[in-house]
Structures are given as C-alpha cells and as structure tokens.
JSON list of C-alpha atoms in Angstrom, two decimals:
[
{"chain": "A", "resi": 1, "resn": "MET", "atom": "CA", "xyz": [26.65, 166.59, -106.76]},
{"chain": "A", "resi": 2, "resn": "PRO", "atom": "CA", "xyz": [25.40, 164.81, -109.91]},
{"chain": "A", "resi": 3, "resn": "PHE", "atom": "CA", "xyz": [25.37, 166.59, -113.24]},
{"chain": "A", "resi": 4, "resn": "PRO", "atom": "CA", "xyz": [21.92, 167.32, -114.62]},
{"chain": "A", "resi": 5, "resn": "SER", "atom": "CA", "xyz": [21.02, 165.46, -117.78]},
{"chain": "A", "resi": 6, "resn": "SER", "atom": "CA", "xyz": [21.23, 167.51, -120.93]},
{"chain": "A", "resi": 7, "resn": "PRO", "atom": "CA", "xyz": [17.93, 168.49, -122.57]},
{"chain": "A", "resi": 8, "resn": "ARG", "atom": "CA", "xyz": [19.64, 168.34, -125.96]},
{"chain": "A", "resi": 9, "resn": "ALA", "atom": "CA", "xyz": [18.59, 165.83, -128.53]},
{"chain": "A", "resi": 10, "resn": "ARG", "atom": "CA", "xyz": [20.92, 162.94, -129.16]},
{"chain": "A", "resi": 11, "resn": "SER", "atom": "CA", "xyz": [23.81, 164.07, -131.32]},
{"chain": "A", "resi": 12, "resn": "GLY", "atom": "CA", "xyz": [25.50, 162.05, -134.01]},
{"chain": "A", "resi": 13, "resn": "PRO", "atom": "CA", "xyz": [24.20, 159.84, -136.78]},
{"chain": "A", "resi": 14, "resn": "ARG", "atom": "CA", "xyz": [21.43, 157.35, -136.26]},
{"chain": "A", "resi": 15, "resn": "ARG", "atom": "CA", "xyz": [21.87, 153.63, -136.88]},
{"chain": "A", "resi": 16, "resn": "ARG", "atom": "CA", "xyz": [19.79, 153.74, -140.05]},
{"chain": "A", "resi": 17, "resn": "SER", "atom": "CA", "xyz": [21.91, 156.57, -141.48]},
{"chain": "A", "resi": 18, "resn": "LEU", "atom": "CA", "xyz": [25.08, 154.62, -140.79]},
{"chain": "A", "resi": 19, "resn": "LEU", "atom": "CA", "xyz": [23.69, 151.49, -142.41]},
{"chain": "A", "resi": 20, "resn": "ALA", "atom": "CA", "xyz": [22.70, 153.44, -145.50]},
{"chain": "A", "resi": 21, "resn": "VAL", "atom": "CA", "xyz": [25.90, 155.47, -145.85]},
{"chain": "A", "resi": 22, "resn": "GLY", "atom": "CA", "xyz": [28.47, 153.02, -144.49]},
{"chain": "A", "resi": 23, "resn": "PRO", "atom": "CA", "xyz": [28.32, 150.54, -147.39]},
{"chain": "A", "resi": 24, "resn": "ALA", "atom": "CA", "xyz": [28.57, 153.38, -149.90]},
{"chain": "A", "resi": 25, "resn": "ALA", "atom": "CA", "xyz": [31.74, 154.58, -148.23]},
{"chain": "A", "resi": 26, "resn": "LEU", "atom": "CA", "xyz": [33.12, 151.04, -148.28]},
{"chain": "A", "resi": 27, "resn": "ALA", "atom": "CA", "xyz": [32.30, 150.76, -151.97]},
{"chain": "A", "resi": 28, "resn": "LEU", "atom": "CA", "xyz": [34.10, 154.01, -152.68]},
{"chain": "A", "resi": 29, "resn": "VAL", "atom": "CA", "xyz": [37.13, 152.79, -150.79]},
{"chain": "A", "resi": 30, "resn": "GLY", "atom": "CA", "xyz": [36.99, 149.56, -152.77]},
{"chain": "A", "resi": 31, "resn": "CYS", "atom": "CA", "xyz": [36.66, 151.52, -156.00]},
{"chain": "A", "resi": 32, "resn": "THR", "atom": "CA", "xyz": [39.71, 153.65, -155.37]},
{"chain": "A", "resi": 33, "resn": "ALA", "atom": "CA", "xyz": [41.99, 151.39, -153.36]},
{"chain": "A", "resi": 34, "resn": "GLY", "atom": "CA", "xyz": [45.03, 150.42, -155.37]},
{"chain": "A", "resi": 35, "resn": "GLY", "atom": "CA", "xyz": [45.10, 148.58, -158.66]},
{"chain": "A", "resi": 36, "resn": "GLU", "atom": "CA", "xyz": [46.05, 151.48, -160.91]},
{"chain": "A", "resi": 37, "resn": "GLY", "atom": "CA", "xyz": [49.31, 152.80, -159.56]},
{"chain": "A", "resi": 38, "resn": "PRO", "atom": "CA", "xyz": [52.65, 152.99, -161.36]},
{"chain": "A", "resi": 39, "resn": "GLY", "atom": "CA", "xyz": [53.87, 149.70, -159.86]},
{"chain": "A", "resi": 40, "resn": "ASP", "atom": "CA", "xyz": [51.12, 147.54, -161.37]},
{"chain": "A", "resi": 41, "resn": "PRO", "atom": "CA", "xyz": [51.73, 144.88, -164.00]},
{"chain": "A", "resi": 42, "resn": "GLU", "atom": "CA", "xyz": [51.84, 146.21, -167.54]},
{"chain": "A", "resi": 43, "resn": "ASP", "atom": "CA", "xyz": [49.35, 143.71, -168.96]},
{"chain": "A", "resi": 44, "resn": "GLY", "atom": "CA", "xyz": [46.40, 145.10, -166.96]},
{"chain": "A", "resi": 45, "resn": "PRO", "atom": "CA", "xyz": [43.34, 143.08, -165.94]},
{"chain": "A", "resi": 46, "resn": "SER", "atom": "CA", "xyz": [42.90, 139.62, -167.37]},
{"chain": "A", "resi": 47, "resn": "ALA", "atom": "CA", "xyz": [40.03, 138.66, -169.64]},
{"chain": "A", "resi": 48, "resn": "ALA", "atom": "CA", "xyz": [38.43, 136.80, -166.73]},
{"chain": "A", "resi": 49, "resn": "ASP", "atom": "CA", "xyz": [38.60, 139.95, -164.59]},
{"chain": "A", "resi": 50, "resn": "ARG", "atom": "CA", "xyz": [37.03, 142.03, -167.36]},
{"chain": "A", "resi": 51, "resn": "ARG", "atom": "CA", "xyz": [34.24, 139.46, -167.75]},
{"chain": "A", "resi": 52, "resn": "ALA", "atom": "CA", "xyz": [33.65, 139.43, -163.98]},
{"chain": "A", "resi": 53, "resn": "ARG", "atom": "CA", "xyz": [33.46, 143.24, -163.92]},
{"chain": "A", "resi": 54, "resn": "ALA", "atom": "CA", "xyz": [31.09, 143.29, -166.89]},
{"chain": "A", "resi": 55, "resn": "ARG", "atom": "CA", "xyz": [28.86, 140.66, -165.26]},
{"chain": "A", "resi": 56, "resn": "ALA", "atom": "CA", "xyz": [28.86, 142.59, -161.96]},
{"chain": "A", "resi": 57, "resn": "ALA", "atom": "CA", "xyz": [27.99, 145.82, -163.81]},
{"chain": "A", "resi": 58, "resn": "ARG", "atom": "CA", "xyz": [25.11, 144.09, -165.65]},
{"chain": "A", "resi": 59, "resn": "ASP", "atom": "CA", "xyz": [23.85, 142.64, -162.36]},
{"chain": "A", "resi": 60, "resn": "SER", "atom": "CA", "xyz": [23.86, 146.09, -160.76]},
{"chain": "A", "resi": 61, "resn": "GLU", "atom": "CA", "xyz": [22.14, 147.60, -163.82]},
{"chain": "A", "resi": 62, "resn": "GLY", "atom": "CA", "xyz": [19.49, 144.88, -163.57]},
{"chain": "A", "resi": 63, "resn": "LEU", "atom": "CA", "xyz": [18.99, 145.77, -159.92]},
{"chain": "A", "resi": 64, "resn": "VAL", "atom": "CA", "xyz": [18.57, 149.43, -160.89]},
{"chain": "A", "resi": 65, "resn": "GLU", "atom": "CA", "xyz": [15.88, 148.35, -163.36]},
{"chain": "A", "resi": 66, "resn": "ARG", "atom": "CA", "xyz": [14.12, 146.41, -160.58]},
{"chain": "A", "resi": 67, "resn": "TYR", "atom": "CA", "xyz": [14.16, 149.51, -158.39]},
{"chain": "A", "resi": 68, "resn": "ASP", "atom": "CA", "xyz": [12.78, 151.55, -161.30]},
{"chain": "A", "resi": 69, "resn": "ALA", "atom": "CA", "xyz": [9.97, 149.05, -161.84]},
{"chain": "A", "resi": 70, "resn": "VAL", "atom": "CA", "xyz": [8.98, 149.09, -158.16]},
{"chain": "A", "resi": 71, "resn": "ILE", "atom": "CA", "xyz": [9.12, 152.90, -158.03]},
{"chain": "A", "resi": 72, "resn": "ALA", "atom": "CA", "xyz": [6.96, 153.09, -161.17]},
{"chain": "A", "resi": 73, "resn": "ALA", "atom": "CA", "xyz": [4.42, 150.65, -159.72]},
{"chain": "A", "resi": 74, "resn": "HIS", "atom": "CA", "xyz": [4.48, 152.14, -156.20]},
{"chain": "A", "resi": 75, "resn": "PRO", "atom": "CA", "xyz": [5.29, 155.88, -156.33]},
{"chain": "A", "resi": 76, "resn": "GLY", "atom": "CA", "xyz": [4.72, 156.10, -152.57]},
{"chain": "A", "resi": 77, "resn": "LEU", "atom": "CA", "xyz": [7.92, 154.09, -152.06]},
{"chain": "A", "resi": 78, "resn": "ALA", "atom": "CA", "xyz": [10.04, 156.40, -154.23]},
{"chain": "A", "resi": 79, "resn": "GLU", "atom": "CA", "xyz": [11.48, 158.46, -151.38]},
{"chain": "A", "resi": 80, "resn": "ARG", "atom": "CA", "xyz": [12.51, 155.33, -149.49]},
{"chain": "A", "resi": 81, "resn": "LEU", "atom": "CA", "xyz": [13.97, 153.57, -152.56]},
{"chain": "A", "resi": 82, "resn": "ARG", "atom": "CA", "xyz": [15.80, 156.41, -154.36]},
{"chain": "A", "resi": 83, "resn": "PRO", "atom": "CA", "xyz": [18.94, 156.30, -152.15]},
{"chain": "A", "resi": 84, "resn": "LEU", "atom": "CA", "xyz": [19.22, 152.52, -152.54]},
{"chain": "A", "resi": 85, "resn": "ARG", "atom": "CA", "xyz": [18.67, 152.80, -156.29]},
{"chain": "A", "resi": 86, "resn": "ALA", "atom": "CA", "xyz": [21.34, 155.49, -156.50]},
{"chain": "A", "resi": 87, "resn": "GLU", "atom": "CA", "xyz": [23.82, 153.21, -154.71]},
{"chain": "A", "resi": 88, "resn": "ALA", "atom": "CA", "xyz": [23.02, 150.34, -157.10]},
{"chain": "A", "resi": 89, "resn": "ALA", "atom": "CA", "xyz": [23.68, 152.70, -160.03]},
{"chain": "A", "resi": 90, "resn": "ALA", "atom": "CA", "xyz": [26.97, 153.78, -158.41]},
{"chain": "A", "resi": 91, "resn": "HIS", "atom": "CA", "xyz": [27.93, 150.13, -158.04]},
{"chain": "A", "resi": 92, "resn": "ALA", "atom": "CA", "xyz": [27.30, 149.56, -161.76]},
{"chain": "A", "resi": 93, "resn": "GLN", "atom": "CA", "xyz": [29.58, 152.50, -162.54]},
{"chain": "A", "resi": 94, "resn": "ALA", "atom": "CA", "xyz": [32.24, 151.22, -160.14]},
{"chain": "A", "resi": 95, "resn": "PHE", "atom": "CA", "xyz": [32.36, 147.99, -162.11]},
{"chain": "A", "resi": 96, "resn": "GLY", "atom": "CA", "xyz": [32.76, 149.93, -165.35]},
{"chain": "A", "resi": 97, "resn": "GLY", "atom": "CA", "xyz": [29.15, 149.87, -166.50]},
{"chain": "A", "resi": 98, "resn": "GLY", "atom": "CA", "xyz": [26.16, 152.02, -165.87]},
{"chain": "A", "resi": 99, "resn": "THR", "atom": "CA", "xyz": [25.73, 155.15, -167.85]},
{"chain": "A", "resi": 100, "resn": "GLY", "atom": "CA", "xyz": [23.37, 156.56, -165.25]},
{"chain": "A", "resi": 101, "resn": "ARG", "atom": "CA", "xyz": [20.49, 156.04, -167.65]},
{"chain": "A", "resi": 102, "resn": "LYS", "atom": "CA", "xyz": [17.11, 155.45, -166.17]},
{"chain": "A", "resi": 103, "resn": "ALA", "atom": "CA", "xyz": [15.66, 152.37, -167.76]},
{"chain": "A", "resi": 104, "resn": "SER", "atom": "CA", "xyz": [11.96, 152.38, -168.40]},
{"chain": "A", "resi": 105, "resn": "PRO", "atom": "CA", "xyz": [10.20, 149.15, -167.50]},
{"chain": "A", "resi": 106, "resn": "SER", "atom": "CA", "xyz": [8.90, 148.77, -171.06]},
{"chain": "A", "resi": 107, "resn": "ALA", "atom": "CA", "xyz": [12.35, 149.24, -172.58]},
{"chain": "A", "resi": 108, "resn": "SER", "atom": "CA", "xyz": [14.07, 146.68, -170.42]},
{"chain": "A", "resi": 109, "resn": "SER", "atom": "CA", "xyz": [16.83, 144.90, -172.28]},
{"chain": "A", "resi": 110, "resn": "SER", "atom": "CA", "xyz": [17.24, 142.06, -169.81]},
{"chain": "A", "resi": 111, "resn": "SER", "atom": "CA", "xyz": [14.76, 139.25, -169.55]},
{"chain": "A", "resi": 112, "resn": "ALA", "atom": "CA", "xyz": [15.71, 138.86, -165.87]},
{"chain": "A", "resi": 113, "resn": "SER", "atom": "CA", "xyz": [14.53, 142.39, -165.12]},
{"chain": "A", "resi": 114, "resn": "PRO", "atom": "CA", "xyz": [10.90, 142.63, -164.14]},
{"chain": "A", "resi": 115, "resn": "SER", "atom": "CA", "xyz": [8.46, 144.88, -165.88]},
{"chain": "A", "resi": 116, "resn": "ALA", "atom": "CA", "xyz": [6.01, 146.98, -163.91]},
{"chain": "A", "resi": 117, "resn": "ALA", "atom": "CA", "xyz": [3.44, 144.22, -164.55]},
{"chain": "A", "resi": 118, "resn": "THR", "atom": "CA", "xyz": [5.54, 141.69, -162.59]},
{"chain": "A", "resi": 119, "resn": "VAL", "atom": "CA", "xyz": [6.04, 143.93, -159.56]},
{"chain": "A", "resi": 120, "resn": "PRO", "atom": "CA", "xyz": [3.83, 142.72, -156.69]},
{"chain": "A", "resi": 121, "resn": "GLY", "atom": "CA", "xyz": [0.74, 144.87, -156.23]},
{"chain": "A", "resi": 122, "resn": "ASP", "atom": "CA", "xyz": [1.28, 145.14, -152.49]},
{"chain": "A", "resi": 123, "resn": "GLU", "atom": "CA", "xyz": [3.99, 147.59, -151.37]},
{"chain": "A", "resi": 124, "resn": "LYS", "atom": "CA", "xyz": [5.21, 145.25, -148.63]},
{"chain": "A", "resi": 125, "resn": "GLU", "atom": "CA", "xyz": [5.57, 142.39, -151.12]},
{"chain": "A", "resi": 126, "resn": "ALA", "atom": "CA", "xyz": [7.34, 144.70, -153.58]},
{"chain": "A", "resi": 127, "resn": "LEU", "atom": "CA", "xyz": [9.87, 145.63, -150.90]},
{"chain": "A", "resi": 128, "resn": "ILE", "atom": "CA", "xyz": [10.37, 141.96, -150.06]},
{"chain": "A", "resi": 129, "resn": "SER", "atom": "CA", "xyz": [10.97, 141.15, -153.74]},
{"chain": "A", "resi": 130, "resn": "LEU", "atom": "CA", "xyz": [13.67, 143.84, -153.85]},
{"chain": "A", "resi": 131, "resn": "ALA", "atom": "CA", "xyz": [15.20, 142.52, -150.63]},
{"chain": "A", "resi": 132, "resn": "VAL", "atom": "CA", "xyz": [15.32, 139.00, -152.09]},
{"chain": "A", "resi": 133, "resn": "ALA", "atom": "CA", "xyz": [17.01, 140.33, -155.26]},
{"chain": "A", "resi": 134, "resn": "GLU", "atom": "CA", "xyz": [19.55, 142.24, -153.15]},
{"chain": "A", "resi": 135, "resn": "ARG", "atom": "CA", "xyz": [20.29, 139.15, -151.04]},
{"chain": "A", "resi": 136, "resn": "GLU", "atom": "CA", "xyz": [20.68, 136.82, -154.01]},
{"chain": "A", "resi": 137, "resn": "LEU", "atom": "CA", "xyz": [23.05, 139.25, -155.71]},
{"chain": "A", "resi": 138, "resn": "ALA", "atom": "CA", "xyz": [25.05, 139.83, -152.51]},
{"chain": "A", "resi": 139, "resn": "ASP", "atom": "CA", "xyz": [25.38, 136.06, -152.03]},
{"chain": "A", "resi": 140, "resn": "ARG", "atom": "CA", "xyz": [26.56, 135.54, -155.63]},
{"chain": "A", "resi": 141, "resn": "ARG", "atom": "CA", "xyz": [29.10, 138.33, -155.27]},
{"chain": "A", "resi": 142, "resn": "ALA", "atom": "CA", "xyz": [30.39, 136.97, -151.97]},
{"chain": "A", "resi": 143, "resn": "LYS", "atom": "CA", "xyz": [31.00, 133.59, -153.63]},
{"chain": "A", "resi": 144, "resn": "ALA", "atom": "CA", "xyz": [32.54, 135.13, -156.75]},
{"chain": "A", "resi": 145, "resn": "LEU", "atom": "CA", "xyz": [35.08, 137.23, -154.86]},
{"chain": "A", "resi": 146, "resn": "LEU", "atom": "CA", "xyz": [36.97, 134.15, -153.67]},
{"chain": "A", "resi": 147, "resn": "GLY", "atom": "CA", "xyz": [38.59, 133.65, -157.07]},
{"chain": "A", "resi": 148, "resn": "MET", "atom": "CA", "xyz": [39.24, 137.30, -157.87]},
{"chain": "A", "resi": 149, "resn": "PRO", "atom": "CA", "xyz": [42.43, 139.35, -157.53]},
{"chain": "A", "resi": 150, "resn": "GLY", "atom": "CA", "xyz": [42.84, 141.98, -154.79]},
{"chain": "A", "resi": 151, "resn": "GLU", "atom": "CA", "xyz": [41.16, 145.11, -156.10]},
{"chain": "A", "resi": 152, "resn": "LEU", "atom": "CA", "xyz": [38.22, 143.32, -157.70]},
{"chain": "A", "resi": 153, "resn": "ALA", "atom": "CA", "xyz": [37.76, 141.09, -154.64]},
{"chain": "A", "resi": 154, "resn": "ARG", "atom": "CA", "xyz": [37.67, 144.18, -152.38]},
{"chain": "A", "resi": 155, "resn": "LEU", "atom": "CA", "xyz": [35.15, 145.86, -154.65]},
{"chain": "A", "resi": 156, "resn": "LEU", "atom": "CA", "xyz": [32.94, 142.76, -154.79]},
{"chain": "A", "resi": 157, "resn": "ALA", "atom": "CA", "xyz": [33.13, 142.41, -151.01]},
{"chain": "A", "resi": 158, "resn": "SER", "atom": "CA", "xyz": [32.19, 146.06, -150.47]},
{"chain": "A", "resi": 159, "resn": "VAL", "atom": "CA", "xyz": [29.27, 145.91, -152.88]},
{"chain": "A", "resi": 160, "resn": "ALA", "atom": "CA", "xyz": [28.09, 142.59, -151.42]},
{"chain": "A", "resi": 161, "resn": "ALA", "atom": "CA", "xyz": [28.13, 144.20, -147.96]},
{"chain": "A", "resi": 162, "resn": "ALA", "atom": "CA", "xyz": [26.13, 147.13, -149.33]},
{"chain": "A", "resi": 163, "resn": "GLY", "atom": "CA", "xyz": [23.61, 144.70, -150.79]},
{"chain": "A", "resi": 164, "resn": "ALA", "atom": "CA", "xyz": [23.23, 143.01, -147.42]},
{"chain": "A", "resi": 165, "resn": "ALA", "atom": "CA", "xyz": [22.64, 146.41, -145.80]},
{"chain": "A", "resi": 166, "resn": "HIS", "atom": "CA", "xyz": [20.09, 147.25, -148.51]},
{"chain": "A", "resi": 167, "resn": "MET", "atom": "CA", "xyz": [18.29, 143.98, -147.78]},
{"chain": "A", "resi": 168, "resn": "TYR", "atom": "CA", "xyz": [18.09, 144.93, -144.11]},
{"chain": "A", "resi": 169, "resn": "LEU", "atom": "CA", "xyz": [16.82, 148.44, -144.89]},
{"chain": "A", "resi": 170, "resn": "LEU", "atom": "CA", "xyz": [14.20, 147.07, -147.29]},
{"chain": "A", "resi": 171, "resn": "THR", "atom": "CA", "xyz": [12.84, 144.64, -144.71]},
{"chain": "A", "resi": 172, "resn": "GLU", "atom": "CA", "xyz": [13.14, 146.92, -141.66]},
{"chain": "A", "resi": 173, "resn": "GLY", "atom": "CA", "xyz": [9.66, 147.58, -140.38]},
{"chain": "A", "resi": 174, "resn": "ALA", "atom": "CA", "xyz": [8.13, 145.13, -142.87]},
{"chain": "A", "resi": 175, "resn": "ALA", "atom": "CA", "xyz": [7.45, 142.50, -140.21]}
]
C-alpha cells in the first residue's frame, strides 16, 4: 500500500536563500579561520598583505557606495538590494575597513564610485550595472588571491565567491 503524499509545504531552505546566505557563511569562516593564534609568526602580516587588505576593503566600500547610489535612484529596489549591500559592508569590515557608514552619493570620496546621476534610469539596467561591478570585483579578487598567504587567500576566495553569487542574484529574473 503506497503512502499518501504529504499536504505539507516543502520544508527546508530555498535555493535563493542558500545562495544569499551561503557566501556570507563562507566569508565568516574565512574571516575567523586561523591566522591569529599563538603559533603564528611574531612579525605579523607583511606590508604587501596590509596593502592587499586595504585595497580589498576600499573595493568593498566602493561597492557599498554603488549599492547606495542605486537604492537612492531606485527606492523600489531597496528591499532586494539591502541584504547584498549589507554583505558588501561586512566584507569591507572583514578586510579591516568599513566603518559601517552609509555614504551619500554626493559625498562620495572615490572617483570610481558612481553618483546617483550616473545610475541607469531603468531598474533592470541599474541591476545589471551592479552585477557587472560585482563580477569585475570577484574576478580581480580571484586573480589576486593566487599570490596571497593562507588566511588572506581564503578570505579573498570567500568574498569572490560571494560576489559571484551576488551577480547571479542581481541578474536572476532580469532576462
């Protein structure tokens, strides 16, 4: 006698939830995995490592500013973009930057960061511009991690993977 099918809704997380949360968990693992225990070298990170972390933090802060500009230009996208923006801000903090400040488009300190005037007027195009920024940054980080020591390489890999997931989430349903 076959068992009747259950009328319950599907349990467990959905694919989209996993894609949004998974990279954040990887980034946290990368942020806390090793590198600061009692058996580490006494001299600490090299100047090149500090520069790489500072550059990665600035890149993430620039991405946060891009999210802010798109949210300011397209308030209807705010709910969709806030979690991705929050992860970009967490990435900046993981690299030692990011004060959690919310940059205003008019007070942007980086010439690479767009102002609200440079955000595409169409929501779909604005999402695509964010996806392109996420992809370019993820690609740069994936290339940069090859020459980095363990902890920093893991962190760059985790954040690059998160950027790739963000790109997917930004373009999902855009076609």
